[in-house]
Amino acid sequence: MVVTPVVLVGRHVRLEPLTRQHIVGLSEVGLDEELWRWIPVRVQTPEHMAEYVETALKEQSAGTALPFAQIDAATGRVIGSTRYANIERAHFRVEIGWTWIARDWQRTGVNTEAKYLLLQHAFETLGCNRVELKTDGLNAKSRAAILRIGAQQEGIFRKHMLTSSGRIRDTVYFSILNTEWPDVKAQLEQRMR
């Protein structure tokens, strides 16, 4: 499984490889405290955003992640970030996560289309057997959204990690398998129509 930077283009969102040039745009829309409520790290300043991007780029250099900037297709404006993470080439497995979208673009179809593009690339180009997703156990909105895209809940990792606030987080794991992708794809395409 060869995972290399790629641009994924939809009607509403373009996913392009994350670079340092995205830091200013990400900072313009991404310093909203509510966006980071359920993410283990807090990004509250442009300096924090730069650190967030640097961490993503280091993980990309290590071969464990492929981060993307989410770009509004109509305006070309940076509206968020997402990534493939925990890449396991030998097992044909990736995780989709570290996803956040600025408030003005939430509930617009951007997230569904971005997930569709990432899933399609994972299964149809990378040849993944499995795509994982996870979220904070308290994040009911995210859990519902992950189920809506067709993922199956697998379990809860209790006391899985510490958040930036010091709270011990339970993490809910979900997956989509390559054998499930045709049905999930059809459902997502129907939803996006």
JSON list of C-alpha atoms in Angstrom, two decimals:
[
{"chain": "A", "resi": 1, "resn": "MET", "atom": "CA", "xyz": [0.00, 0.00, 0.00]},
{"chain": "A", "resi": 2, "resn": "VAL", "atom": "CA", "xyz": [1.60, 3.21, -1.19]},
{"chain": "A", "resi": 3, "resn": "VAL", "atom": "CA", "xyz": [0.26, 6.31, 0.58]},
{"chain": "A", "resi": 4, "resn": "THR", "atom": "CA", "xyz": [1.46, 9.54, -1.04]},
{"chain": "A", "resi": 5, "resn": "PRO", "atom": "CA", "xyz": [0.16, 13.11, -1.03]},
{"chain": "A", "resi": 6, "resn": "VAL", "atom": "CA", "xyz": [-2.81, 13.56, -3.34]},
{"chain": "A", "resi": 7, "resn": "VAL", "atom": "CA", "xyz": [-5.50, 16.16, -4.06]},
{"chain": "A", "resi": 8, "resn": "LEU", "atom": "CA", "xyz": [-9.07, 14.86, -3.70]},
{"chain": "A", "resi": 9, "resn": "VAL", "atom": "CA", "xyz": [-11.74, 17.00, -5.36]},
{"chain": "A", "resi": 10, "resn": "GLY", "atom": "CA", "xyz": [-15.48, 17.07, -4.76]},
{"chain": "A", "resi": 11, "resn": "ARG", "atom": "CA", "xyz": [-18.28, 19.50, -5.62]},
{"chain": "A", "resi": 12, "resn": "HIS", "atom": "CA", "xyz": [-18.12, 21.31, -2.26]},
{"chain": "A", "resi": 13, "resn": "VAL", "atom": "CA", "xyz": [-14.69, 20.57, -0.85]},
{"chain": "A", "resi": 14, "resn": "ARG", "atom": "CA", "xyz": [-11.17, 20.03, -2.09]},
{"chain": "A", "resi": 15, "resn": "LEU", "atom": "CA", "xyz": [-8.74, 18.11, 0.10]},
{"chain": "A", "resi": 16, "resn": "GLU", "atom": "CA", "xyz": [-5.16, 19.12, -0.60]},
{"chain": "A", "resi": 17, "resn": "PRO", "atom": "CA", "xyz": [-1.95, 18.07, 1.13]},
{"chain": "A", "resi": 18, "resn": "LEU", "atom": "CA", "xyz": [-1.43, 20.15, 4.28]},
{"chain": "A", "resi": 19, "resn": "THR", "atom": "CA", "xyz": [1.52, 22.56, 4.16]},
{"chain": "A", "resi": 20, "resn": "ARG", "atom": "CA", "xyz": [2.87, 25.36, 6.31]},
{"chain": "A", "resi": 21, "resn": "GLN", "atom": "CA", "xyz": [1.25, 27.78, 3.84]},
{"chain": "A", "resi": 22, "resn": "HIS", "atom": "CA", "xyz": [-2.15, 26.72, 5.23]},
{"chain": "A", "resi": 23, "resn": "ILE", "atom": "CA", "xyz": [-1.37, 27.91, 8.78]},
{"chain": "A", "resi": 24, "resn": "VAL", "atom": "CA", "xyz": [-2.67, 31.46, 8.27]},
{"chain": "A", "resi": 25, "resn": "GLY", "atom": "CA", "xyz": [-5.92, 30.28, 6.67]},
{"chain": "A", "resi": 26, "resn": "LEU", "atom": "CA", "xyz": [-6.42, 27.59, 9.31]},
{"chain": "A", "resi": 27, "resn": "SER", "atom": "CA", "xyz": [-5.84, 30.19, 12.03]},
{"chain": "A", "resi": 28, "resn": "GLU", "atom": "CA", "xyz": [-8.41, 32.54, 10.47]},
{"chain": "A", "resi": 29, "resn": "VAL", "atom": "CA", "xyz": [-11.19, 29.95, 10.84]},
{"chain": "A", "resi": 30, "resn": "GLY", "atom": "CA", "xyz": [-9.87, 27.49, 13.40]},
{"chain": "A", "resi": 31, "resn": "LEU", "atom": "CA", "xyz": [-9.21, 29.30, 16.67]},
{"chain": "A", "resi": 32, "resn": "ASP", "atom": "CA", "xyz": [-12.80, 28.77, 17.82]},
{"chain": "A", "resi": 33, "resn": "GLU", "atom": "CA", "xyz": [-12.58, 27.03, 21.21]},
{"chain": "A", "resi": 34, "resn": "GLU", "atom": "CA", "xyz": [-15.67, 24.92, 20.48]},
{"chain": "A", "resi": 35, "resn": "LEU", "atom": "CA", "xyz": [-13.91, 23.26, 17.52]},
{"chain": "A", "resi": 36, "resn": "TRP", "atom": "CA", "xyz": [-11.32, 21.77, 19.88]},
{"chain": "A", "resi": 37, "resn": "ARG", "atom": "CA", "xyz": [-13.71, 20.70, 22.64]},
{"chain": "A", "resi": 38, "resn": "TRP", "atom": "CA", "xyz": [-13.48, 17.00, 21.77]},
{"chain": "A", "resi": 39, "resn": "ILE", "atom": "CA", "xyz": [-9.99, 16.91, 20.29]},
{"chain": "A", "resi": 40, "resn": "PRO", "atom": "CA", "xyz": [-7.25, 15.92, 22.76]},
{"chain": "A", "resi": 41, "resn": "VAL", "atom": "CA", "xyz": [-5.10, 18.97, 21.91]},
{"chain": "A", "resi": 42, "resn": "ARG", "atom": "CA", "xyz": [-6.17, 22.60, 22.20]},
{"chain": "A", "resi": 43, "resn": "VAL", "atom": "CA", "xyz": [-5.46, 25.08, 19.45]},
{"chain": "A", "resi": 44, "resn": "GLN", "atom": "CA", "xyz": [-6.12, 28.60, 20.73]},
{"chain": "A", "resi": 45, "resn": "THR", "atom": "CA", "xyz": [-3.50, 30.79, 19.02]},
{"chain": "A", "resi": 46, "resn": "PRO", "atom": "CA", "xyz": [-1.79, 31.02, 15.63]},
{"chain": "A", "resi": 47, "resn": "GLU", "atom": "CA", "xyz": [1.30, 29.59, 17.34]},
{"chain": "A", "resi": 48, "resn": "HIS", "atom": "CA", "xyz": [-0.72, 26.57, 18.51]},
{"chain": "A", "resi": 49, "resn": "MET", "atom": "CA", "xyz": [-2.00, 26.14, 14.93]},
{"chain": "A", "resi": 50, "resn": "ALA", "atom": "CA", "xyz": [1.58, 26.20, 13.65]},
{"chain": "A", "resi": 51, "resn": "GLU", "atom": "CA", "xyz": [2.49, 23.50, 16.20]},
{"chain": "A", "resi": 52, "resn": "TYR", "atom": "CA", "xyz": [-0.56, 21.46, 15.15]},
{"chain": "A", "resi": 53, "resn": "VAL", "atom": "CA", "xyz": [0.53, 21.63, 11.49]},
{"chain": "A", "resi": 54, "resn": "GLU", "atom": "CA", "xyz": [4.17, 20.85, 12.34]},
{"chain": "A", "resi": 55, "resn": "THR", "atom": "CA", "xyz": [3.10, 17.75, 14.28]},
{"chain": "A", "resi": 56, "resn": "ALA", "atom": "CA", "xyz": [0.99, 16.60, 11.32]},
{"chain": "A", "resi": 57, "resn": "LEU", "atom": "CA", "xyz": [3.89, 17.16, 8.92]},
{"chain": "A", "resi": 58, "resn": "LYS", "atom": "CA", "xyz": [6.30, 15.25, 11.19]},
{"chain": "A", "resi": 59, "resn": "GLU", "atom": "CA", "xyz": [3.85, 12.34, 11.27]},
{"chain": "A", "resi": 60, "resn": "GLN", "atom": "CA", "xyz": [3.65, 12.51, 7.47]},
{"chain": "A", "resi": 61, "resn": "SER", "atom": "CA", "xyz": [7.47, 12.41, 7.25]},
{"chain": "A", "resi": 62, "resn": "ALA", "atom": "CA", "xyz": [7.43, 9.37, 9.55]},
{"chain": "A", "resi": 63, "resn": "GLY", "atom": "CA", "xyz": [4.94, 7.67, 7.21]},
{"chain": "A", "resi": 64, "resn": "THR", "atom": "CA", "xyz": [2.18, 7.38, 9.81]},
{"chain": "A", "resi": 65, "resn": "ALA", "atom": "CA", "xyz": [-0.11, 10.17, 8.58]},
{"chain": "A", "resi": 66, "resn": "LEU", "atom": "CA", "xyz": [-1.24, 12.02, 5.46]},
{"chain": "A", "resi": 67, "resn": "PRO", "atom": "CA", "xyz": [-2.78, 15.36, 6.54]},
{"chain": "A", "resi": 68, "resn": "PHE", "atom": "CA", "xyz": [-5.05, 17.48, 4.35]},
{"chain": "A", "resi": 69, "resn": "ALA", "atom": "CA", "xyz": [-6.31, 21.04, 4.39]},
{"chain": "A", "resi": 70, "resn": "GLN", "atom": "CA", "xyz": [-10.01, 21.23, 3.62]},
{"chain": "A", "resi": 71, "resn": "ILE", "atom": "CA", "xyz": [-10.70, 23.93, 1.04]},
{"chain": "A", "resi": 72, "resn": "ASP", "atom": "CA", "xyz": [-14.12, 25.36, 0.16]},
{"chain": "A", "resi": 73, "resn": "ALA", "atom": "CA", "xyz": [-14.46, 24.52, -3.54]},
{"chain": "A", "resi": 74, "resn": "ALA", "atom": "CA", "xyz": [-16.50, 27.65, -4.33]},
{"chain": "A", "resi": 75, "resn": "THR", "atom": "CA", "xyz": [-14.22, 30.23, -2.70]},
{"chain": "A", "resi": 76, "resn": "GLY", "atom": "CA", "xyz": [-10.83, 28.54, -2.36]},
{"chain": "A", "resi": 77, "resn": "ARG", "atom": "CA", "xyz": [-10.84, 29.39, 1.33]},
{"chain": "A", "resi": 78, "resn": "VAL", "atom": "CA", "xyz": [-9.28, 27.09, 3.93]},
{"chain": "A", "resi": 79, "resn": "ILE", "atom": "CA", "xyz": [-12.11, 25.75, 6.12]},
{"chain": "A", "resi": 80, "resn": "GLY", "atom": "CA", "xyz": [-10.55, 22.97, 8.18]},
{"chain": "A", "resi": 81, "resn": "SER", "atom": "CA", "xyz": [-8.30, 19.96, 8.29]},
{"chain": "A", "resi": 82, "resn": "THR", "atom": "CA", "xyz": [-8.48, 16.18, 8.27]},
{"chain": "A", "resi": 83, "resn": "ARG", "atom": "CA", "xyz": [-6.05, 13.32, 7.76]},
{"chain": "A", "resi": 84, "resn": "TYR", "atom": "CA", "xyz": [-5.28, 9.70, 7.27]},
{"chain": "A", "resi": 85, "resn": "ALA", "atom": "CA", "xyz": [-3.52, 8.62, 10.44]},
{"chain": "A", "resi": 86, "resn": "ASN", "atom": "CA", "xyz": [-2.22, 5.47, 12.07]},
{"chain": "A", "resi": 87, "resn": "ILE", "atom": "CA", "xyz": [-1.33, 4.22, 8.60]},
{"chain": "A", "resi": 88, "resn": "GLU", "atom": "CA", "xyz": [-0.56, 0.50, 8.67]},
{"chain": "A", "resi": 89, "resn": "ARG", "atom": "CA", "xyz": [0.76, -0.36, 5.22]},
{"chain": "A", "resi": 90, "resn": "ALA", "atom": "CA", "xyz": [1.45, -4.02, 6.01]},
{"chain": "A", "resi": 91, "resn": "HIS", "atom": "CA", "xyz": [-2.15, -4.50, 7.12]},
{"chain": "A", "resi": 92, "resn": "PHE", "atom": "CA", "xyz": [-3.81, -2.26, 4.51]},
{"chain": "A", "resi": 93, "resn": "ARG", "atom": "CA", "xyz": [-5.40, -0.10, 7.18]},
{"chain": "A", "resi": 94, "resn": "VAL", "atom": "CA", "xyz": [-5.77, 3.65, 7.77]},
{"chain": "A", "resi": 95, "resn": "GLU", "atom": "CA", "xyz": [-7.68, 5.82, 10.18]},
{"chain": "A", "resi": 96, "resn": "ILE", "atom": "CA", "xyz": [-9.59, 8.93, 9.13]},
{"chain": "A", "resi": 97, "resn": "GLY", "atom": "CA", "xyz": [-9.48, 11.52, 11.85]},
{"chain": "A", "resi": 98, "resn": "TRP", "atom": "CA", "xyz": [-8.16, 14.72, 13.35]},
{"chain": "A", "resi": 99, "resn": "THR", "atom": "CA", "xyz": [-11.06, 16.29, 11.46]},
{"chain": "A", "resi": 100, "resn": "TRP", "atom": "CA", "xyz": [-12.37, 19.75, 12.16]},
{"chain": "A", "resi": 101, "resn": "ILE", "atom": "CA", "xyz": [-14.40, 22.14, 10.04]},
{"chain": "A", "resi": 102, "resn": "ALA", "atom": "CA", "xyz": [-15.02, 25.81, 10.80]},
{"chain": "A", "resi": 103, "resn": "ARG", "atom": "CA", "xyz": [-18.52, 26.49, 12.11]},
{"chain": "A", "resi": 104, "resn": "ASP", "atom": "CA", "xyz": [-19.77, 28.32, 9.00]},
{"chain": "A", "resi": 105, "resn": "TRP", "atom": "CA", "xyz": [-19.22, 25.14, 6.96]},
{"chain": "A", "resi": 106, "resn": "GLN", "atom": "CA", "xyz": [-20.65, 22.65, 9.43]},
{"chain": "A", "resi": 107, "resn": "ARG", "atom": "CA", "xyz": [-23.92, 21.00, 8.36]},
{"chain": "A", "resi": 108, "resn": "THR", "atom": "CA", "xyz": [-23.33, 22.05, 4.74]},
{"chain": "A", "resi": 109, "resn": "GLY", "atom": "CA", "xyz": [-22.43, 18.65, 3.31]},
{"chain": "A", "resi": 110, "resn": "VAL", "atom": "CA", "xyz": [-18.70, 19.40, 3.38]},
{"chain": "A", "resi": 111, "resn": "ASN", "atom": "CA", "xyz": [-17.95, 16.77, 6.03]},
{"chain": "A", "resi": 112, "resn": "THR", "atom": "CA", "xyz": [-19.95, 14.03, 4.30]},
{"chain": "A", "resi": 113, "resn": "GLU", "atom": "CA", "xyz": [-18.28, 14.77, 0.97]},
{"chain": "A", "resi": 114, "resn": "ALA", "atom": "CA", "xyz": [-14.80, 14.90, 2.56]},
{"chain": "A", "resi": 115, "resn": "LYS", "atom": "CA", "xyz": [-15.36, 11.53, 4.24]},
{"chain": "A", "resi": 116, "resn": "TYR", "atom": "CA", "xyz": [-16.64, 10.12, 0.94]},
{"chain": "A", "resi": 117, "resn": "LEU", "atom": "CA", "xyz": [-13.51, 11.31, -0.89]},
{"chain": "A", "resi": 118, "resn": "LEU", "atom": "CA", "xyz": [-11.22, 9.88, 1.79]},
{"chain": "A", "resi": 119, "resn": "LEU", "atom": "CA", "xyz": [-13.06, 6.56, 1.93]},
{"chain": "A", "resi": 120, "resn": "GLN", "atom": "CA", "xyz": [-13.18, 6.25, -1.85]},
{"chain": "A", "resi": 121, "resn": "HIS", "atom": "CA", "xyz": [-9.44, 6.90, -2.12]},
{"chain": "A", "resi": 122, "resn": "ALA", "atom": "CA", "xyz": [-8.68, 4.50, 0.75]},
{"chain": "A", "resi": 123, "resn": "PHE", "atom": "CA", "xyz": [-10.66, 1.60, -0.66]},
{"chain": "A", "resi": 124, "resn": "GLU", "atom": "CA", "xyz": [-10.44, 2.15, -4.41]},
{"chain": "A", "resi": 125, "resn": "THR", "atom": "CA", "xyz": [-6.91, 3.53, -4.80]},
{"chain": "A", "resi": 126, "resn": "LEU", "atom": "CA", "xyz": [-4.96, 2.46, -1.73]},
{"chain": "A", "resi": 127, "resn": "GLY", "atom": "CA", "xyz": [-6.65, -0.94, -1.54]},
{"chain": "A", "resi": 128, "resn": "CYS", "atom": "CA", "xyz": [-7.43, -0.74, 2.18]},
{"chain": "A", "resi": 129, "resn": "ASN", "atom": "CA", "xyz": [-9.08, -3.68, 3.90]},
{"chain": "A", "resi": 130, "resn": "ARG", "atom": "CA", "xyz": [-10.28, -1.46, 6.71]},
{"chain": "A", "resi": 131, "resn": "VAL", "atom": "CA", "xyz": [-10.75, 2.22, 7.54]},
{"chain": "A", "resi": 132, "resn": "GLU", "atom": "CA", "xyz": [-11.02, 3.21, 11.19]},
{"chain": "A", "resi": 133, "resn": "LEU", "atom": "CA", "xyz": [-12.63, 6.25, 12.77]},
{"chain": "A", "resi": 134, "resn": "LYS", "atom": "CA", "xyz": [-12.75, 7.19, 16.43]},
{"chain": "A", "resi": 135, "resn": "THR", "atom": "CA", "xyz": [-14.16, 9.92, 18.63]},
{"chain": "A", "resi": 136, "resn": "ASP", "atom": "CA", "xyz": [-14.49, 11.02, 22.22]},
{"chain": "A", "resi": 137, "resn": "GLY", "atom": "CA", "xyz": [-17.11, 8.93, 24.02]},
{"chain": "A", "resi": 138, "resn": "LEU", "atom": "CA", "xyz": [-18.86, 12.12, 25.14]},
{"chain": "A", "resi": 139, "resn": "ASN", "atom": "CA", "xyz": [-19.10, 13.55, 21.63]},
{"chain": "A", "resi": 140, "resn": "ALA", "atom": "CA", "xyz": [-22.62, 12.47, 20.72]},
{"chain": "A", "resi": 141, "resn": "LYS", "atom": "CA", "xyz": [-22.69, 14.65, 17.58]},
{"chain": "A", "resi": 142, "resn": "SER", "atom": "CA", "xyz": [-19.57, 13.03, 16.14]},
{"chain": "A", "resi": 143, "resn": "ARG", "atom": "CA", "xyz": [-20.69, 9.52, 17.08]},
{"chain": "A", "resi": 144, "resn": "ALA", "atom": "CA", "xyz": [-23.99, 10.05, 15.26]},
{"chain": "A", "resi": 145, "resn": "ALA", "atom": "CA", "xyz": [-22.20, 11.51, 12.21]},
{"chain": "A", "resi": 146, "resn": "ILE", "atom": "CA", "xyz": [-19.83, 8.54, 12.00]},
{"chain": "A", "resi": 147, "resn": "LEU", "atom": "CA", "xyz": [-22.75, 6.11, 12.16]},
{"chain": "A", "resi": 148, "resn": "ARG", "atom": "CA", "xyz": [-24.60, 8.16, 9.51]},
{"chain": "A", "resi": 149, "resn": "ILE", "atom": "CA", "xyz": [-21.76, 7.70, 7.01]},
{"chain": "A", "resi": 150, "resn": "GLY", "atom": "CA", "xyz": [-22.13, 3.93, 7.40]},
{"chain": "A", "resi": 151, "resn": "ALA", "atom": "CA", "xyz": [-19.42, 2.97, 9.88]},
{"chain": "A", "resi": 152, "resn": "GLN", "atom": "CA", "xyz": [-19.98, 0.25, 12.45]},
{"chain": "A", "resi": 153, "resn": "GLN", "atom": "CA", "xyz": [-19.26, 0.90, 16.12]},
{"chain": "A", "resi": 154, "resn": "GLU", "atom": "CA", "xyz": [-16.78, -1.67, 17.38]},
{"chain": "A", "resi": 155, "resn": "GLY", "atom": "CA", "xyz": [-16.22, -0.77, 20.97]},
{"chain": "A", "resi": 156, "resn": "ILE", "atom": "CA", "xyz": [-15.11, 1.70, 23.57]},
{"chain": "A", "resi": 157, "resn": "PHE", "atom": "CA", "xyz": [-11.53, 2.01, 24.78]},
{"chain": "A", "resi": 158, "resn": "ARG", "atom": "CA", "xyz": [-12.11, 2.99, 28.39]},
{"chain": "A", "resi": 159, "resn": "LYS", "atom": "CA", "xyz": [-9.77, 5.57, 29.96]},
{"chain": "A", "resi": 160, "resn": "HIS", "atom": "CA", "xyz": [-8.00, 5.70, 26.61]},
{"chain": "A", "resi": 161, "resn": "MET", "atom": "CA", "xyz": [-6.25, 9.07, 26.79]},
{"chain": "A", "resi": 162, "resn": "LEU", "atom": "CA", "xyz": [-5.81, 12.32, 28.65]},
{"chain": "A", "resi": 163, "resn": "THR", "atom": "CA", "xyz": [-7.26, 15.44, 27.05]},
{"chain": "A", "resi": 164, "resn": "SER", "atom": "CA", "xyz": [-5.64, 18.87, 27.23]},
{"chain": "A", "resi": 165, "resn": "SER", "atom": "CA", "xyz": [-8.05, 19.73, 30.07]},
{"chain": "A", "resi": 166, "resn": "GLY", "atom": "CA", "xyz": [-6.83, 16.75, 32.10]},
{"chain": "A", "resi": 167, "resn": "ARG", "atom": "CA", "xyz": [-10.08, 14.79, 31.63]},
{"chain": "A", "resi": 168, "resn": "ILE", "atom": "CA", "xyz": [-9.59, 11.08, 31.01]},
{"chain": "A", "resi": 169, "resn": "ARG", "atom": "CA", "xyz": [-11.29, 10.28, 27.73]},
{"chain": "A", "resi": 170, "resn": "ASP", "atom": "CA", "xyz": [-13.07, 7.11, 26.70]},
{"chain": "A", "resi": 171, "resn": "THR", "atom": "CA", "xyz": [-12.68, 6.65, 22.93]},
{"chain": "A", "resi": 172, "resn": "VAL", "atom": "CA", "xyz": [-15.30, 5.04, 20.70]},
{"chain": "A", "resi": 173, "resn": "TYR", "atom": "CA", "xyz": [-13.91, 3.08, 17.73]},
{"chain": "A", "resi": 174, "resn": "PHE", "atom": "CA", "xyz": [-15.72, 2.56, 14.42]},
{"chain": "A", "resi": 175, "resn": "SER", "atom": "CA", "xyz": [-14.75, 0.94, 11.14]},
{"chain": "A", "resi": 176, "resn": "ILE", "atom": "CA", "xyz": [-15.77, 0.35, 7.56]},
{"chain": "A", "resi": 177, "resn": "LEU", "atom": "CA", "xyz": [-14.47, -2.76, 5.79]},
{"chain": "A", "resi": 178, "resn": "ASN", "atom": "CA", "xyz": [-13.68, -3.13, 2.10]},
{"chain": "A", "resi": 179, "resn": "THR", "atom": "CA", "xyz": [-16.55, -5.63, 1.82]},
{"chain": "A", "resi": 180, "resn": "GLU", "atom": "CA", "xyz": [-18.92, -3.00, 3.23]},
{"chain": "A", "resi": 181, "resn": "TRP", "atom": "CA", "xyz": [-17.65, -0.16, 1.03]},
{"chain": "A", "resi": 182, "resn": "PRO", "atom": "CA", "xyz": [-19.97, -0.75, -1.99]},
{"chain": "A", "resi": 183, "resn": "ASP", "atom": "CA", "xyz": [-23.09, -0.37, 0.19]},
{"chain": "A", "resi": 184, "resn": "VAL", "atom": "CA", "xyz": [-21.60, 2.52, 2.19]},
{"chain": "A", "resi": 185, "resn": "LYS", "atom": "CA", "xyz": [-20.58, 4.23, -1.04]},
{"chain": "A", "resi": 186, "resn": "ALA", "atom": "CA", "xyz": [-24.07, 3.91, -2.51]},
{"chain": "A", "resi": 187, "resn": "GLN", "atom": "CA", "xyz": [-25.63, 5.32, 0.68]},
{"chain": "A", "resi": 188, "resn": "LEU", "atom": "CA", "xyz": [-23.20, 8.24, 0.77]},
{"chain": "A", "resi": 189, "resn": "GLU", "atom": "CA", "xyz": [-23.79, 9.04, -2.91]},
{"chain": "A", "resi": 190, "resn": "GLN", "atom": "CA", "xyz": [-27.53, 9.03, -2.26]},
{"chain": "A", "resi": 191, "resn": "ARG", "atom": "CA", "xyz": [-27.10, 11.39, 0.70]},
{"chain": "A", "resi": 192, "resn": "MET", "atom": "CA", "xyz": [-24.93, 13.77, -1.33]},
{"chain": "A", "resi": 193, "resn": "ARG", "atom": "CA", "xyz": [-27.51, 14.04, -4.15]}
]
